[in-house]
C-alpha cells in the first residue's frame, strides 16, 4: 500500500476528502469520532459499505474532512471518496465496487428557483377571479 492515499467524493453540495493510511481502524471526521458524527447505524453502514466488501475496516486509518450538504449527502460523499481511495490502492477492486454502485457519482442536484414561479417548477396558485 502507498503511504497515504487521498480521494474526493461528492453528493449534492457535500464534498468529502478522505485520507487513507495503513493503521488499526482509527476514523476521524472533522475532528470528531465516527459515532459522534454519524449517530445512526444506517449512516455508519453507508460510509463503510466499501470496506465491508473487503471484510473489515481495521486495516486503515482514515482522516475525513467533509463540508456542505446534509448528513445523508455527506455519508454518500464519504462512501464515494473511500471507494475511490481503495481502488487507487488496489485496482482489482474496481469491478466489484462498480457493480455495487460505490464508484458512481450521483450527479443530482437541487434545481434552481425560476423567476415568476413558486419554486423550480411549481407555479403560483392560479386564481380565476
mmCIF file with all atom_site columns, C-alpha atoms in Angstrom:
data_model
loop_
_atom_site.group_PDB
_atom_site.id
_atom_site.type_symbol
_atom_site.label_atom_id
_atom_site.label_alt_id
_atom_site.label_comp_id
_atom_site.label_asym_id
_atom_site.label_entity_id
_atom_site.label_seq_id
_atom_site.pdbx_PDB_ins_code
_atom_site.Cartn_x
_atom_site.Cartn_y
_atom_site.Cartn_z
_atom_site.occupancy
_atom_site.B_iso_or_equiv
_atom_site.pdbx_formal_charge
_atom_site.auth_seq_id
_atom_site.auth_comp_id
_atom_site.auth_asym_id
_atom_site.auth_atom_id
_atom_site.pdbx_PDB_model_num
ATOM 1   C CA . UNK A 1 1   ? 0.000   0.000  0.000   1.00 0.00 ? 1   UNK A CA 1
ATOM 2   C CA . UNK A 1 2   ? 1.074   3.551  -0.620  1.00 0.00 ? 2   UNK A CA 1
ATOM 3   C CA . UNK A 1 3   ? 1.960   5.644  2.394   1.00 0.00 ? 3   UNK A CA 1
ATOM 4   C CA . UNK A 1 4   ? -1.176  7.764  2.095   1.00 0.00 ? 4   UNK A CA 1
ATOM 5   C CA . UNK A 1 5   ? -3.999  7.905  -0.435  1.00 0.00 ? 5   UNK A CA 1
ATOM 6   C CA . UNK A 1 6   ? -6.204  10.974 -0.863  1.00 0.00 ? 6   UNK A CA 1
ATOM 7   C CA . UNK A 1 7   ? -9.536  10.845 -2.697  1.00 0.00 ? 7   UNK A CA 1
ATOM 8   C CA . UNK A 1 8   ? -12.572 13.088 -3.074  1.00 0.00 ? 8   UNK A CA 1
ATOM 9   C CA . UNK A 1 9   ? -16.256 12.202 -3.035  1.00 0.00 ? 9   UNK A CA 1
ATOM 10  C CA . UNK A 1 10  ? -19.230 14.427 -3.794  1.00 0.00 ? 10  UNK A CA 1
ATOM 11  C CA . UNK A 1 11  ? -23.021 14.289 -3.485  1.00 0.00 ? 11  UNK A CA 1
ATOM 12  C CA . UNK A 1 12  ? -25.379 17.253 -3.975  1.00 0.00 ? 12  UNK A CA 1
ATOM 13  C CA . UNK A 1 13  ? -23.411 20.085 -2.330  1.00 0.00 ? 13  UNK A CA 1
ATOM 14  C CA . UNK A 1 14  ? -21.452 17.846 0.074   1.00 0.00 ? 14  UNK A CA 1
ATOM 15  C CA . UNK A 1 15  ? -17.730 17.418 -0.602  1.00 0.00 ? 15  UNK A CA 1
ATOM 16  C CA . UNK A 1 16  ? -15.625 14.866 1.279   1.00 0.00 ? 16  UNK A CA 1
ATOM 17  C CA . UNK A 1 17  ? -11.856 14.496 1.278   1.00 0.00 ? 17  UNK A CA 1
ATOM 18  C CA . UNK A 1 18  ? -10.585 11.120 2.504   1.00 0.00 ? 18  UNK A CA 1
ATOM 19  C CA . UNK A 1 19  ? -7.002  10.409 3.570   1.00 0.00 ? 19  UNK A CA 1
ATOM 20  C CA . UNK A 1 20  ? -6.402  6.676  3.839   1.00 0.00 ? 20  UNK A CA 1
ATOM 21  C CA . UNK A 1 21  ? -3.377  5.266  5.693   1.00 0.00 ? 21  UNK A CA 1
ATOM 22  C CA . UNK A 1 22  ? -2.471  1.803  6.863   1.00 0.00 ? 22  UNK A CA 1
ATOM 23  C CA . UNK A 1 23  ? -3.275  1.512  10.544  1.00 0.00 ? 23  UNK A CA 1
ATOM 24  C CA . UNK A 1 24  ? -5.672  -0.050 13.012  1.00 0.00 ? 24  UNK A CA 1
ATOM 25  C CA . UNK A 1 25  ? -9.082  1.438  12.173  1.00 0.00 ? 25  UNK A CA 1
ATOM 26  C CA . UNK A 1 26  ? -8.963  4.967  13.588  1.00 0.00 ? 26  UNK A CA 1
ATOM 27  C CA . UNK A 1 27  ? -11.614 7.214  11.989  1.00 0.00 ? 27  UNK A CA 1
ATOM 28  C CA . UNK A 1 28  ? -11.552 10.996 12.359  1.00 0.00 ? 28  UNK A CA 1
ATOM 29  C CA . UNK A 1 29  ? -14.357 13.015 10.732  1.00 0.00 ? 29  UNK A CA 1
ATOM 30  C CA . UNK A 1 30  ? -13.891 16.777 11.063  1.00 0.00 ? 30  UNK A CA 1
ATOM 31  C CA . UNK A 1 31  ? -12.064 16.217 14.350  1.00 0.00 ? 31  UNK A CA 1
ATOM 32  C CA . UNK A 1 32  ? -14.839 14.024 15.782  1.00 0.00 ? 32  UNK A CA 1
ATOM 33  C CA . UNK A 1 33  ? -15.277 10.272 16.120  1.00 0.00 ? 33  UNK A CA 1
ATOM 34  C CA . UNK A 1 34  ? -17.434 8.277  13.725  1.00 0.00 ? 34  UNK A CA 1
ATOM 35  C CA . UNK A 1 35  ? -20.147 7.568  16.317  1.00 0.00 ? 35  UNK A CA 1
ATOM 36  C CA . UNK A 1 36  ? -20.269 11.220 17.285  1.00 0.00 ? 36  UNK A CA 1
ATOM 37  C CA . UNK A 1 37  ? -20.551 12.482 13.698  1.00 0.00 ? 37  UNK A CA 1
ATOM 38  C CA . UNK A 1 38  ? -22.946 9.793  12.414  1.00 0.00 ? 38  UNK A CA 1
ATOM 39  C CA . UNK A 1 39  ? -25.187 8.770  15.331  1.00 0.00 ? 39  UNK A CA 1
ATOM 40  C CA . UNK A 1 40  ? -27.391 6.459  13.234  1.00 0.00 ? 40  UNK A CA 1
ATOM 41  C CA . UNK A 1 41  ? -26.207 2.935  12.443  1.00 0.00 ? 41  UNK A CA 1
ATOM 42  C CA . UNK A 1 42  ? -27.530 3.116  8.859   1.00 0.00 ? 42  UNK A CA 1
ATOM 43  C CA . UNK A 1 43  ? -25.357 6.172  8.167   1.00 0.00 ? 43  UNK A CA 1
ATOM 44  C CA . UNK A 1 44  ? -22.270 4.383  9.500   1.00 0.00 ? 44  UNK A CA 1
ATOM 45  C CA . UNK A 1 45  ? -23.073 1.363  7.328   1.00 0.00 ? 45  UNK A CA 1
ATOM 46  C CA . UNK A 1 46  ? -23.406 3.604  4.280   1.00 0.00 ? 46  UNK A CA 1
ATOM 47  C CA . UNK A 1 47  ? -19.988 5.113  4.964   1.00 0.00 ? 47  UNK A CA 1
ATOM 48  C CA . UNK A 1 48  ? -18.240 1.775  5.476   1.00 0.00 ? 48  UNK A CA 1
ATOM 49  C CA . UNK A 1 49  ? -20.016 -0.247 2.770   1.00 0.00 ? 49  UNK A CA 1
ATOM 50  C CA . UNK A 1 50  ? -16.878 -0.443 0.557   1.00 0.00 ? 50  UNK A CA 1
ATOM 51  C CA . UNK A 1 51  ? -14.781 -1.663 3.492   1.00 0.00 ? 51  UNK A CA 1
ATOM 52  C CA . UNK A 1 52  ? -17.391 -4.298 4.394   1.00 0.00 ? 52  UNK A CA 1
ATOM 53  C CA . UNK A 1 53  ? -16.861 -5.782 0.923   1.00 0.00 ? 53  UNK A CA 1
ATOM 54  C CA . UNK A 1 54  ? -13.168 -6.162 1.806   1.00 0.00 ? 54  UNK A CA 1
ATOM 55  C CA . UNK A 1 55  ? -14.048 -7.900 5.063   1.00 0.00 ? 55  UNK A CA 1
ATOM 56  C CA . UNK A 1 56  ? -13.405 -5.330 7.761   1.00 0.00 ? 56  UNK A CA 1
ATOM 57  C CA . UNK A 1 57  ? -12.217 -1.809 8.386   1.00 0.00 ? 57  UNK A CA 1
ATOM 58  C CA . UNK A 1 58  ? -9.400  -2.307 10.892  1.00 0.00 ? 58  UNK A CA 1
ATOM 59  C CA . UNK A 1 59  ? -6.557  -2.193 8.343   1.00 0.00 ? 59  UNK A CA 1
ATOM 60  C CA . UNK A 1 60  ? -6.824  1.532  7.566   1.00 0.00 ? 60  UNK A CA 1
ATOM 61  C CA . UNK A 1 61  ? -6.797  4.795  9.484   1.00 0.00 ? 61  UNK A CA 1
ATOM 62  C CA . UNK A 1 62  ? -8.971  7.498  7.935   1.00 0.00 ? 62  UNK A CA 1
ATOM 63  C CA . UNK A 1 63  ? -8.875  11.255 8.242   1.00 0.00 ? 63  UNK A CA 1
ATOM 64  C CA . UNK A 1 64  ? -12.033 12.631 6.671   1.00 0.00 ? 64  UNK A CA 1
ATOM 65  C CA . UNK A 1 65  ? -12.894 16.272 6.034   1.00 0.00 ? 65  UNK A CA 1
ATOM 66  C CA . UNK A 1 66  ? -16.434 16.876 4.832   1.00 0.00 ? 66  UNK A CA 1
ATOM 67  C CA . UNK A 1 67  ? -18.459 20.045 4.333   1.00 0.00 ? 67  UNK A CA 1
ATOM 68  C CA . UNK A 1 68  ? -21.692 21.162 2.724   1.00 0.00 ? 68  UNK A CA 1
ATOM 69  C CA . UNK A 1 69  ? -24.941 19.308 2.169   1.00 0.00 ? 69  UNK A CA 1
ATOM 70  C CA . UNK A 1 70  ? -26.885 17.373 4.763   1.00 0.00 ? 70  UNK A CA 1
ATOM 71  C CA . UNK A 1 71  ? -25.899 14.392 6.856   1.00 0.00 ? 71  UNK A CA 1
ATOM 72  C CA . UNK A 1 72  ? -27.082 11.779 4.321   1.00 0.00 ? 72  UNK A CA 1
ATOM 73  C CA . UNK A 1 73  ? -25.368 13.527 1.405   1.00 0.00 ? 73  UNK A CA 1
ATOM 74  C CA . UNK A 1 74  ? -22.182 13.702 3.454   1.00 0.00 ? 74  UNK A CA 1
ATOM 75  C CA . UNK A 1 75  ? -22.368 9.972  4.193   1.00 0.00 ? 75  UNK A CA 1
ATOM 76  C CA . UNK A 1 76  ? -22.716 9.113  0.496   1.00 0.00 ? 76  UNK A CA 1
ATOM 77  C CA . UNK A 1 77  ? -19.921 11.547 -0.417  1.00 0.00 ? 77  UNK A CA 1
ATOM 78  C CA . UNK A 1 78  ? -17.620 9.846  2.094   1.00 0.00 ? 78  UNK A CA 1
ATOM 79  C CA . UNK A 1 79  ? -18.583 6.427  0.696   1.00 0.00 ? 79  UNK A CA 1
ATOM 80  C CA . UNK A 1 80  ? -17.633 7.519  -2.837  1.00 0.00 ? 80  UNK A CA 1
ATOM 81  C CA . UNK A 1 81  ? -14.328 9.010  -1.680  1.00 0.00 ? 81  UNK A CA 1
ATOM 82  C CA . UNK A 1 82  ? -13.493 5.906  0.341   1.00 0.00 ? 82  UNK A CA 1
ATOM 83  C CA . UNK A 1 83  ? -14.236 3.616  -2.606  1.00 0.00 ? 83  UNK A CA 1
ATOM 84  C CA . UNK A 1 84  ? -12.056 5.776  -4.872  1.00 0.00 ? 84  UNK A CA 1
ATOM 85  C CA . UNK A 1 85  ? -9.199  5.686  -2.371  1.00 0.00 ? 85  UNK A CA 1
ATOM 86  C CA . UNK A 1 86  ? -9.405  1.896  -2.036  1.00 0.00 ? 86  UNK A CA 1
ATOM 87  C CA . UNK A 1 87  ? -9.447  1.443  -5.828  1.00 0.00 ? 87  UNK A CA 1
ATOM 88  C CA . UNK A 1 88  ? -6.406  3.702  -6.095  1.00 0.00 ? 88  UNK A CA 1
ATOM 89  C CA . UNK A 1 89  ? -4.579  1.274  -3.795  1.00 0.00 ? 89  UNK A CA 1
ATOM 90  C CA . UNK A 1 90  ? -5.864  -1.940 -5.406  1.00 0.00 ? 90  UNK A CA 1
ATOM 91  C CA . UNK A 1 91  ? -7.126  -1.756 -8.994  1.00 0.00 ? 91  UNK A CA 1
ATOM 92  C CA . UNK A 1 92  ? -8.653  -5.270 -8.695  1.00 0.00 ? 92  UNK A CA 1
ATOM 93  C CA . UNK A 1 93  ? -11.462 -3.858 -6.517  1.00 0.00 ? 93  UNK A CA 1
ATOM 94  C CA . UNK A 1 94  ? -12.794 -1.653 -9.321  1.00 0.00 ? 94  UNK A CA 1
ATOM 95  C CA . UNK A 1 95  ? -15.102 -4.285 -10.837 1.00 0.00 ? 95  UNK A CA 1
ATOM 96  C CA . UNK A 1 96  ? -16.728 -5.226 -7.505  1.00 0.00 ? 96  UNK A CA 1
ATOM 97  C CA . UNK A 1 97  ? -17.191 -1.625 -6.434  1.00 0.00 ? 97  UNK A CA 1
ATOM 98  C CA . UNK A 1 98  ? -18.627 -0.625 -9.810  1.00 0.00 ? 98  UNK A CA 1
ATOM 99  C CA . UNK A 1 99  ? -21.154 -3.472 -9.745  1.00 0.00 ? 99  UNK A CA 1
ATOM 100 C CA . UNK A 1 100 ? -22.327 -2.358 -6.279  1.00 0.00 ? 100 UNK A CA 1
ATOM 101 C CA . UNK A 1 101 ? -22.527 1.298  -7.378  1.00 0.00 ? 101 UNK A CA 1
ATOM 102 C CA . UNK A 1 102 ? -19.866 2.596  -4.974  1.00 0.00 ? 102 UNK A CA 1
ATOM 103 C CA . UNK A 1 103 ? -17.911 4.355  -7.746  1.00 0.00 ? 103 UNK A CA 1
ATOM 104 C CA . UNK A 1 104 ? -20.934 6.091  -9.272  1.00 0.00 ? 104 UNK A CA 1
ATOM 105 C CA . UNK A 1 105 ? -21.178 9.826  -8.648  1.00 0.00 ? 105 UNK A CA 1
ATOM 106 C CA . UNK A 1 106 ? -24.806 10.750 -8.008  1.00 0.00 ? 106 UNK A CA 1
ATOM 107 C CA . UNK A 1 107 ? -24.976 13.957 -10.041 1.00 0.00 ? 107 UNK A CA 1
ATOM 108 C CA . UNK A 1 108 ? -28.491 15.003 -8.999  1.00 0.00 ? 108 UNK A CA 1
ATOM 109 C CA . UNK A 1 109 ? -28.534 18.480 -7.506  1.00 0.00 ? 109 UNK A CA 1
ATOM 110 C CA . UNK A 1 110 ? -31.266 20.833 -6.434  1.00 0.00 ? 110 UNK A CA 1
ATOM 111 C CA . UNK A 1 111 ? -32.726 22.706 -9.396  1.00 0.00 ? 111 UNK A CA 1
ATOM 112 C CA . UNK A 1 112 ? -32.651 26.463 -9.042  1.00 0.00 ? 112 UNK A CA 1
ATOM 113 C CA . UNK A 1 113 ? -35.786 28.526 -8.464  1.00 0.00 ? 113 UNK A CA 1
ATOM 114 C CA . UNK A 1 114 ? -37.017 30.359 -11.574 1.00 0.00 ? 114 UNK A CA 1
ATOM 115 C CA . UNK A 1 115 ? -38.491 33.835 -11.558 1.00 0.00 ? 115 UNK A CA 1
ATOM 116 C CA . UNK A 1 116 ? -42.283 34.002 -11.849 1.00 0.00 ? 116 UNK A CA 1
ATOM 117 C CA . UNK A 1 117 ? -42.604 30.613 -10.159 1.00 0.00 ? 117 UNK A CA 1
ATOM 118 C CA . UNK A 1 118 ? -43.080 29.442 -6.576  1.00 0.00 ? 118 UNK A CA 1
ATOM 119 C CA . UNK A 1 119 ? -40.142 27.036 -6.833  1.00 0.00 ? 119 UNK A CA 1
ATOM 120 C CA . UNK A 1 120 ? -38.066 25.371 -9.515  1.00 0.00 ? 120 UNK A CA 1
ATOM 121 C CA . UNK A 1 121 ? -41.131 24.069 -11.341 1.00 0.00 ? 121 UNK A CA 1
ATOM 122 C CA . UNK A 1 122 ? -44.134 24.809 -9.165  1.00 0.00 ? 122 UNK A CA 1
ATOM 123 C CA . UNK A 1 123 ? -46.299 27.721 -10.241 1.00 0.00 ? 123 UNK A CA 1
ATOM 124 C CA . UNK A 1 124 ? -48.067 30.211 -8.019  1.00 0.00 ? 124 UNK A CA 1
ATOM 125 C CA . UNK A 1 125 ? -51.684 29.354 -7.301  1.00 0.00 ? 125 UNK A CA 1
ATOM 126 C CA . UNK A 1 126 ? -53.975 30.248 -10.197 1.00 0.00 ? 126 UNK A CA 1
ATOM 127 C CA . UNK A 1 127 ? -56.957 32.451 -9.342  1.00 0.00 ? 127 UNK A CA 1
ATOM 128 C CA . UNK A 1 128 ? -59.785 32.682 -11.854 1.00 0.00 ? 128 UNK A CA 1
ATOM 129 C CA . UNK A 1 129 ? -61.404 35.626 -10.048 1.00 0.00 ? 129 UNK A CA 1
#
